Structure formats: C-alpha cells, structure tokens
PDB file of C-alpha atoms in Angstrom:
ATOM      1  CA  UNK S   1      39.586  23.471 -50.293  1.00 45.00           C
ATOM      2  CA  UNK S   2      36.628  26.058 -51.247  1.00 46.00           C
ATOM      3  CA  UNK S   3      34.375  26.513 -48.374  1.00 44.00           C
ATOM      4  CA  UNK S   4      30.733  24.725 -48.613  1.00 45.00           C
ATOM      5  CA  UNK S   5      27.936  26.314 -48.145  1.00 44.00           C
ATOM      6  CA  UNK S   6      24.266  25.354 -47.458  1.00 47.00           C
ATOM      7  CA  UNK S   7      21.716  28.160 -46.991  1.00 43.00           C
ATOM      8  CA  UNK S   8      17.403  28.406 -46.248  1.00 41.00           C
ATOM      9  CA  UNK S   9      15.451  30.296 -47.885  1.00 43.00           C
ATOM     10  CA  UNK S  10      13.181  32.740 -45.686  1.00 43.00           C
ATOM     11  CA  UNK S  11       9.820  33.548 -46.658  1.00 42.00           C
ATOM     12  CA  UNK S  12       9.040  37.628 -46.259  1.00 42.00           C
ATOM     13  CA  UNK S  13       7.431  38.753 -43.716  1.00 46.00           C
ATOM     14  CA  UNK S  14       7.125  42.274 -44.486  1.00 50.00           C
ATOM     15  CA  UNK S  15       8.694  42.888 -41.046  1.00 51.00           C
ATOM     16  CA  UNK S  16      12.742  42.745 -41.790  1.00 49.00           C
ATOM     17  CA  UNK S  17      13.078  42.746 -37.671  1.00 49.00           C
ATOM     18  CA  UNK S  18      11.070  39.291 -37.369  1.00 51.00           C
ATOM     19  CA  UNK S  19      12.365  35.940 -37.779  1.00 45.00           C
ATOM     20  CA  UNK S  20       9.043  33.491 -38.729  1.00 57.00           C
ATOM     21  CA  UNK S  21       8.940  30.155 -36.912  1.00 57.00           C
ATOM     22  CA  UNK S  22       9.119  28.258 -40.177  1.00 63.00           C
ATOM     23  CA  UNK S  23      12.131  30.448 -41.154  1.00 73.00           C
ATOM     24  CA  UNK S  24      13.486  29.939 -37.853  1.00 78.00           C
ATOM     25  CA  UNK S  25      13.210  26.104 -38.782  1.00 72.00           C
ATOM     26  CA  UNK S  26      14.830  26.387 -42.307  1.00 73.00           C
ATOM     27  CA  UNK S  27      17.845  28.499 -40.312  1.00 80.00           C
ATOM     28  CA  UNK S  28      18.359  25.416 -38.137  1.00 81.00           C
ATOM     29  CA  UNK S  29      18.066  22.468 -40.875  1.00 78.00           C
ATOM     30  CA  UNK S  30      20.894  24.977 -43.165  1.00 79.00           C
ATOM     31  CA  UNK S  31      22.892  24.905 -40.060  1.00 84.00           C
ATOM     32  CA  UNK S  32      22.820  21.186 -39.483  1.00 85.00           C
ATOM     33  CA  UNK S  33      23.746  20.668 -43.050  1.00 86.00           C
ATOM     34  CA  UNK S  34      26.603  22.762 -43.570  1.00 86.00           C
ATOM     35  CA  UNK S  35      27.855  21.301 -40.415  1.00 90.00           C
ATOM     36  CA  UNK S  36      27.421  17.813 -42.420  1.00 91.00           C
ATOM     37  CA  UNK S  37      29.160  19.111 -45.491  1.00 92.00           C
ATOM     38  CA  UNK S  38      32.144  20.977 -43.554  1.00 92.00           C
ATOM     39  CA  UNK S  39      32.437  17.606 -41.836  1.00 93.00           C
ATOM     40  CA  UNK S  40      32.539  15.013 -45.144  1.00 93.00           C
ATOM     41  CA  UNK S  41      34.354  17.838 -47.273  1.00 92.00           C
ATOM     42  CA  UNK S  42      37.097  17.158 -44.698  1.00 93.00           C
ATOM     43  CA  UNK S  43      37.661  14.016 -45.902  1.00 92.00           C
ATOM     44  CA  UNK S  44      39.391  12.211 -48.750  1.00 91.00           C
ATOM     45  CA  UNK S  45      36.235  10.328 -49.868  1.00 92.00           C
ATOM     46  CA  UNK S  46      33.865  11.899 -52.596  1.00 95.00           C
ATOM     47  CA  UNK S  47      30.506  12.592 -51.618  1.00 96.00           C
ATOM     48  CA  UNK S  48      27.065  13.786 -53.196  1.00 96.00           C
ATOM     49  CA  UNK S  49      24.824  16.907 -52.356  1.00 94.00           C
ATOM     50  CA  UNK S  50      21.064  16.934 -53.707  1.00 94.00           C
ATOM     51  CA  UNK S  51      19.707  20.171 -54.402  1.00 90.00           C
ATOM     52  CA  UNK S  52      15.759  19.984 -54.708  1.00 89.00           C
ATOM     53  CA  UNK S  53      15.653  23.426 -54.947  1.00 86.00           C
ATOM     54  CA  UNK S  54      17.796  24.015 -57.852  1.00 89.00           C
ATOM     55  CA  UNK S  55      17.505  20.325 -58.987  1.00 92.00           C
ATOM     56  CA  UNK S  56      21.007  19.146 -59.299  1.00 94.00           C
ATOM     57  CA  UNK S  57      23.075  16.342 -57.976  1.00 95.00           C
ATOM     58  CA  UNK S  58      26.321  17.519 -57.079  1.00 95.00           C
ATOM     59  CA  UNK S  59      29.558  15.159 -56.743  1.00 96.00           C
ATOM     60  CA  UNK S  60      31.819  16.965 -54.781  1.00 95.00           C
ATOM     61  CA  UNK S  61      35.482  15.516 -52.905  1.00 94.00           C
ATOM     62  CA  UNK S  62      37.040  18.075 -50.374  1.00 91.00           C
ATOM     63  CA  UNK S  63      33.922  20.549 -50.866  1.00 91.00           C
ATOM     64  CA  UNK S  64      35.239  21.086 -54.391  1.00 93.00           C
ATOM     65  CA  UNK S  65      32.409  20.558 -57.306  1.00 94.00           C
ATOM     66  CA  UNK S  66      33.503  17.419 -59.545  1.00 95.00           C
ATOM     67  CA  UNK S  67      30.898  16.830 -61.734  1.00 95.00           C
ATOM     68  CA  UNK S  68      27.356  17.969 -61.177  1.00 95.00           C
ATOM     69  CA  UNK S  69      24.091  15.786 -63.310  1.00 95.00           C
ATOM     70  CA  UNK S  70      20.518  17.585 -64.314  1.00 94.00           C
ATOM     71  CA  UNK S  71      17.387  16.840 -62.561  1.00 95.00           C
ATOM     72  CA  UNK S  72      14.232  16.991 -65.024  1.00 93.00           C
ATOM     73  CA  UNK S  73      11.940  16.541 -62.084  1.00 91.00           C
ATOM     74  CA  UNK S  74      11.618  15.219 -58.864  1.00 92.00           C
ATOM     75  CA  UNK S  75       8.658  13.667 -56.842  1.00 88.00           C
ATOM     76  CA  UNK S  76       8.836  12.227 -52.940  1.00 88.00           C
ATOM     77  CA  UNK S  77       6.315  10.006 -51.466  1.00 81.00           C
ATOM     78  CA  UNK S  78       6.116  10.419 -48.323  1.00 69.00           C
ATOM     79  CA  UNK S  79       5.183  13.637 -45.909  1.00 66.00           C
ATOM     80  CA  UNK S  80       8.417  13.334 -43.479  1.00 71.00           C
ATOM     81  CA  UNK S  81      11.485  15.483 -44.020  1.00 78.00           C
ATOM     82  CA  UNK S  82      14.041  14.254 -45.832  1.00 88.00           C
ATOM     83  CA  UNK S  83      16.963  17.110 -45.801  1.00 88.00           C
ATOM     84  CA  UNK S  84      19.713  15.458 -43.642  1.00 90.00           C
ATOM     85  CA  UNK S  85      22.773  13.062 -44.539  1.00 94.00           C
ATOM     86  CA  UNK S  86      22.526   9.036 -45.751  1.00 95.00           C
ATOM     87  CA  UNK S  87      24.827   6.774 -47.377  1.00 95.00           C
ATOM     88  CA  UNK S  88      24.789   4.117 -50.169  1.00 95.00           C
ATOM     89  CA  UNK S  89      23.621   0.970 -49.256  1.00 89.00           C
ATOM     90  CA  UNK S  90      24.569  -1.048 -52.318  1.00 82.00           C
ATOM     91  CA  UNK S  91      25.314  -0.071 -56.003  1.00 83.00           C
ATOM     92  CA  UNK S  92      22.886  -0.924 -58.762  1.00 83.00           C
ATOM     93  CA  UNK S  93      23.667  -4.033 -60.701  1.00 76.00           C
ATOM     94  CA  UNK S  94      25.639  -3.991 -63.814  1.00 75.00           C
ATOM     95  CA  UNK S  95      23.966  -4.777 -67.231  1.00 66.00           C
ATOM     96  CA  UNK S  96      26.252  -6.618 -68.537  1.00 61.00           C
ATOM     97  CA  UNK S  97      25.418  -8.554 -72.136  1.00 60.00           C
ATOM     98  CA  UNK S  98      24.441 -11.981 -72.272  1.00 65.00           C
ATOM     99  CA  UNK S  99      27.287 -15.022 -72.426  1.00 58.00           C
ATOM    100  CA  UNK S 100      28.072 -16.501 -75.547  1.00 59.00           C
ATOM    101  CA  UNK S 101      29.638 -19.744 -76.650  1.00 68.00           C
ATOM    102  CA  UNK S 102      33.814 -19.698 -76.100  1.00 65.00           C
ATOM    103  CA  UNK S 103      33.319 -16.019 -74.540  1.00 64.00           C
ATOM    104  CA  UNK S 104      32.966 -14.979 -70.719  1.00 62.00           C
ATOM    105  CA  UNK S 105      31.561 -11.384 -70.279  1.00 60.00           C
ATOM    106  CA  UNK S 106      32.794 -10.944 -66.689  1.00 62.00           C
ATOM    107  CA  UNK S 107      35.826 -10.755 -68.344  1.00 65.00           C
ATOM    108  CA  UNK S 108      35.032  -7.609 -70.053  1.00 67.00           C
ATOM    109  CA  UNK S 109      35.698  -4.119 -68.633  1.00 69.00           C
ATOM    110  CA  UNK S 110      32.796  -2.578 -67.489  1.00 73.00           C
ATOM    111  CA  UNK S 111      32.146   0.907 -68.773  1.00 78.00           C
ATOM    112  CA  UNK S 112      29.046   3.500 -68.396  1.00 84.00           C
ATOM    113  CA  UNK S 113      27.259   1.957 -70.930  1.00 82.00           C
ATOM    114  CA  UNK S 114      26.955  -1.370 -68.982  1.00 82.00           C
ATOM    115  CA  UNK S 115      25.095   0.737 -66.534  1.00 86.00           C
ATOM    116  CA  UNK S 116      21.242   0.460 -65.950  1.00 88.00           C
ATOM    117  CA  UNK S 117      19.529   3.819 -67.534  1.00 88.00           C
ATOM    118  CA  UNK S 118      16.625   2.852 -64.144  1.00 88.00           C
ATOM    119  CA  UNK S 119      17.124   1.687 -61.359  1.00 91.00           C
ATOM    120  CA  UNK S 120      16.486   2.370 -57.345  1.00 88.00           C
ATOM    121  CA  UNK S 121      19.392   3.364 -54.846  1.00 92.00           C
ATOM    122  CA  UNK S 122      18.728   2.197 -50.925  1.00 89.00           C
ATOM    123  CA  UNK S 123      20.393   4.664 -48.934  1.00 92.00           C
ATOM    124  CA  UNK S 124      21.127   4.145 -44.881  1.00 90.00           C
ATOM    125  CA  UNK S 125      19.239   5.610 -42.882  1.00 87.00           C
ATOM    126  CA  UNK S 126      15.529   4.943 -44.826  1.00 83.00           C
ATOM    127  CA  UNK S 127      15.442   6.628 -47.963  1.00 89.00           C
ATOM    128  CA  UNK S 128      15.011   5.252 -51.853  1.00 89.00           C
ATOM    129  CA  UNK S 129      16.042   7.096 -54.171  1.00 92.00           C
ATOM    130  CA  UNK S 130      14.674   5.491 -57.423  1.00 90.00           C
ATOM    131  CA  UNK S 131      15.808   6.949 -60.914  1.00 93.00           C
ATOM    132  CA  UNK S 132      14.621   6.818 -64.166  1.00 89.00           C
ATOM    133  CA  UNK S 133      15.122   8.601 -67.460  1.00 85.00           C
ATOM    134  CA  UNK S 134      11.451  10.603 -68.308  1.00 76.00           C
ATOM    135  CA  UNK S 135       8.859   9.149 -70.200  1.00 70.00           C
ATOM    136  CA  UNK S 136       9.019  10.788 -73.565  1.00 75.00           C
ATOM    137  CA  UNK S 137      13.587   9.328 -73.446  1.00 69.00           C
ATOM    138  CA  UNK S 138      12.349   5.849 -72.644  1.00 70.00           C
ATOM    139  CA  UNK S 139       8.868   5.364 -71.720  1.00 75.00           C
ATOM    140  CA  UNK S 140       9.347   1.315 -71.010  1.00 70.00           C
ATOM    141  CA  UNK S 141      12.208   1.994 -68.095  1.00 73.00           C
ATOM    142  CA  UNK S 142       9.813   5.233 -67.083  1.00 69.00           C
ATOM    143  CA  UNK S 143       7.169   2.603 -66.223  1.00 75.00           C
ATOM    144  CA  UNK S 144       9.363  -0.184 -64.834  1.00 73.00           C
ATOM    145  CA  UNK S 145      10.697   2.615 -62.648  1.00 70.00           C
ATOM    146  CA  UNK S 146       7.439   3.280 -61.458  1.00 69.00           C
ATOM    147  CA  UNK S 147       6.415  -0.827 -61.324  1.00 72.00           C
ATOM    148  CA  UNK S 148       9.471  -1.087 -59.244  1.00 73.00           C
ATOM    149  CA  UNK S 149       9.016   1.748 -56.821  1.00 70.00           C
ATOM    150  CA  UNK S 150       5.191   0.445 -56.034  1.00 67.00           C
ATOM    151  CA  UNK S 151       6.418  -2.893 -55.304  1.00 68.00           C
ATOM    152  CA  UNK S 152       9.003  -2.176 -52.954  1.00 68.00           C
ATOM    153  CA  UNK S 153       7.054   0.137 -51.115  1.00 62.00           C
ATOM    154  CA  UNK S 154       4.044  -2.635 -51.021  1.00 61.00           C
ATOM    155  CA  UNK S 155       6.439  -5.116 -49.924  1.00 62.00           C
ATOM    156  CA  UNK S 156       7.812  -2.564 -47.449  1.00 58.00           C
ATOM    157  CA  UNK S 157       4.135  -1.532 -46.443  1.00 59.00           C
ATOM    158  CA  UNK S 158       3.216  -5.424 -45.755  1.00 61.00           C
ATOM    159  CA  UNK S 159       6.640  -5.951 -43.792  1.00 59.00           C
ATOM    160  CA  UNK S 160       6.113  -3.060 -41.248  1.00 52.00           C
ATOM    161  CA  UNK S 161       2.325  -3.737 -40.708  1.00 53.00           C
ATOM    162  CA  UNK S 162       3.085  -7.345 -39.890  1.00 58.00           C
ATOM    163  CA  UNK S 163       4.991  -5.708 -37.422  1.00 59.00           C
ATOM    164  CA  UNK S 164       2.994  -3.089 -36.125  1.00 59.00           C
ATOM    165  CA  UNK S 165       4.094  -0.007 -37.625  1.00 55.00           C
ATOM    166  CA  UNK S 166       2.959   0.462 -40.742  1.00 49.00           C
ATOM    167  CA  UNK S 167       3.595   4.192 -40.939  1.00 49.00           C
ATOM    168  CA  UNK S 168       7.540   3.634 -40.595  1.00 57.00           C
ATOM    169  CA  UNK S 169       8.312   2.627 -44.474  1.00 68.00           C
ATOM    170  CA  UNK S 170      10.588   4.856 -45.680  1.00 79.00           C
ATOM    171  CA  UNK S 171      10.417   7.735 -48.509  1.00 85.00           C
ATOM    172  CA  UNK S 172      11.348   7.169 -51.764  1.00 87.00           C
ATOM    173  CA  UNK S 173      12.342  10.180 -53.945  1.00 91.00           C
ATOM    174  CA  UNK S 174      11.979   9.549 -57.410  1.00 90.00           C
ATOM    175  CA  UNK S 175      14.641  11.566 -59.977  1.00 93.00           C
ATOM    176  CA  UNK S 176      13.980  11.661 -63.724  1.00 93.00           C
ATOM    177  CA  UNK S 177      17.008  12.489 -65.424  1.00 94.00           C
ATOM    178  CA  UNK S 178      18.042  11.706 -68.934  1.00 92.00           C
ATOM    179  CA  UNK S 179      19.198   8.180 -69.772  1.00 90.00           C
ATOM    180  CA  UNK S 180      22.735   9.127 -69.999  1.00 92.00           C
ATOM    181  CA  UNK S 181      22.596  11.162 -66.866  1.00 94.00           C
ATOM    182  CA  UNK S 182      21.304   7.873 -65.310  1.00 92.00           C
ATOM    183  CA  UNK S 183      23.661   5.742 -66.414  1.00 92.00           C
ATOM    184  CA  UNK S 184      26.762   8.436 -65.241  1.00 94.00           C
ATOM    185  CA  UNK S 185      25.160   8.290 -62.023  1.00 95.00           C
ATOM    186  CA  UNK S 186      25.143   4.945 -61.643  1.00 93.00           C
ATOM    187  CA  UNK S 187      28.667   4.255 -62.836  1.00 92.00           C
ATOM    188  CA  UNK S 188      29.883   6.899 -60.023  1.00 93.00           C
ATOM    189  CA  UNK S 189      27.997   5.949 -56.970  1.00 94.00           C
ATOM    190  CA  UNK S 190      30.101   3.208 -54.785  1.00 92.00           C
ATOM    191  CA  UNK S 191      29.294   1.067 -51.607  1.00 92.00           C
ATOM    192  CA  UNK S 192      28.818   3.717 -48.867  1.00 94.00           C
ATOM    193  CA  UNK S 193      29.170   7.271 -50.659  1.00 96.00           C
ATOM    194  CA  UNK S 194      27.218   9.978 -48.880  1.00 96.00           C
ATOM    195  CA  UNK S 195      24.494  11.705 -50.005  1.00 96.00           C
ATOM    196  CA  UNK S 196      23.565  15.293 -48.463  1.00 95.00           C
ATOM    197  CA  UNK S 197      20.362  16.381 -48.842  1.00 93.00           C
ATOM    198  CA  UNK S 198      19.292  19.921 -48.419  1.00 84.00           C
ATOM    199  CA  UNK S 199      18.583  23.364 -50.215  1.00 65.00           C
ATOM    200  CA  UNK S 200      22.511  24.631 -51.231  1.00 49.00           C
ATOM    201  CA  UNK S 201      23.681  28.046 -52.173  1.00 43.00           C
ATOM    202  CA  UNK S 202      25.355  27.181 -55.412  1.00 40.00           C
ATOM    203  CA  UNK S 203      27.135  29.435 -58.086  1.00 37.00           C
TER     204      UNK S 203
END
C-alpha cells in the first residue's frame, strides 16, 4: 500500500524562522486530512480525494490511485470551509431509455452510457456537489445544472428559515467536467463512498 499524502501550502513570509497564523491553519487542516486518508486507505472500500488545488478527482482503494477524472473548473457557494471528509448519500439516477411495446428496459444491463452527463451528488455531512459538463460540450445540461442547483438551494434556503436558521444550508460545489468524465463519475460513485476533500501532494 503506497503511503498517502496530503500537504498545505504556506504562503512566504520572507522570514523562513516564522510560521504565519494562516499557515499555521493550513498545517493543521493537512494534518487532519492525511489522518482521514491513512484511516480510509486502510480499508478495503474505494474512496475519492478532491483536489481543488490541482483540480482532479482521484479514486483511490488502499491509498493506491485507480483512476483519476479532469476538473475544467470549479465554483463553491458558500463562504464556510469545506476541506474535511463526507460520504455519498445516494447515487444519481440511471437514464435508462424509454419502454417499448414487448420489451422491458430494466432488463437491460446498465452501462456508462446510461449515466446522466449532469446531475447533483448529496454528500453526508452538508455538502452538494453538483456536476455538469461546460457550456460550450452541452450548453442545455450546463443550464439545467445551474436551474437545478438554484432550486435546491431555494428550497433548502426556505426550509431552514422556516426554522430559524437560515444561514445553515449547506455548500454546493459545482464541477464542470466533460460529458464523458461526468458520466464515468457517475457510473463509479456507490451508496456511501467517501469523498476527501483537501489540497493533496500528488505526482
């Protein structure tokens, strides 16, 4: 098993014998993270690790890279922090072609091109993760994506005002990848799977 690691990046000081308080900071959230990673790369189950930095989505089992998809750019709305460790809520829903006469598509076995190309991921605890292809690949699912991402956090918004606490909906980061990228993603992603978020040290 190859050793993870996460790392920070420290702004310079000019003073190599100083440690800033926001580098300080980024030393403590790299910590915390590698500990995550050492932890779920000591299990059997495959697990994901989202470089914003580099943008890449790694899928990793046993801290071992598997398969690794391009980000063409990310957004997040939202100011709080989001580096830390969450897991799949639900998978995205299979497209799967319309029923004929005589013929049951359920039947069928599903492959990556059943997959949706846009969709949005609800990871435990409160973050969306809502991807799309960009808008030049598909510019209809680019601004269903974005349709989609206002409405949930509108209905989220109404839902935690009625309750008093507006201010606790949860960030959604938004990844535009390329359609095929999407669909890949979607067809690997099961009920559960973690998904590491940080700044990584990678190759």
């Amino acid at each position: 098993m190859s050793a993870p690691a996460l790392a920070a990046e420290p702004s310079s000081t000019g003073n190599p014998g100083r440690v800033e308080p926001n580098d300080l900071e980024s030393l403590r959230e790299a910590n915390r993270l590698l500990e995550e990673e050492i932890k779920l790369a000591s299990r059997p189950q495959l697990y994901m690790l989202l470089d914003l930095g580099e943008k890449v989505l790694l899928v990793k089992g046993r801290g071992v890279e598997l398969h690794r998809f391009a980000i063409d750019a990310w957004c997040l709305s939202g100011e709080k922090s989001i580096a830390g460790l969450y897991r799949l809520h639900a998978r995205p829903i299979v497209s799967r072609p319309k029923a004929v006469p005589g013929h049951d598509p359920s039947l069928e076995p599903i492959n990556v091109q059943d997959m949706p190309a846009e969709y949005m991921l609800v990871y435990d605890p409160g973050l969306f993760l809502a991807v799309a292809p960009t808008l030049r690949a598909q510019p209809w699912l680019w601004a269903r994506s974005l349709l989609r991402e206002w409405w949930t956090r509108l209905g989220m918004w109404i839902r935690f005002a009625a309750e008093g606490d507006p201010l606790s909906v949860a960030p959604t980061l938004r990844l535009t990848v390329s359609p095929d990228a999407a669909r890949s993603l979607a067809w690997t992603v099961t009920d559960g799977m973690p998904l590491l978020v940080g700044k990584t040290a990678l190759p």
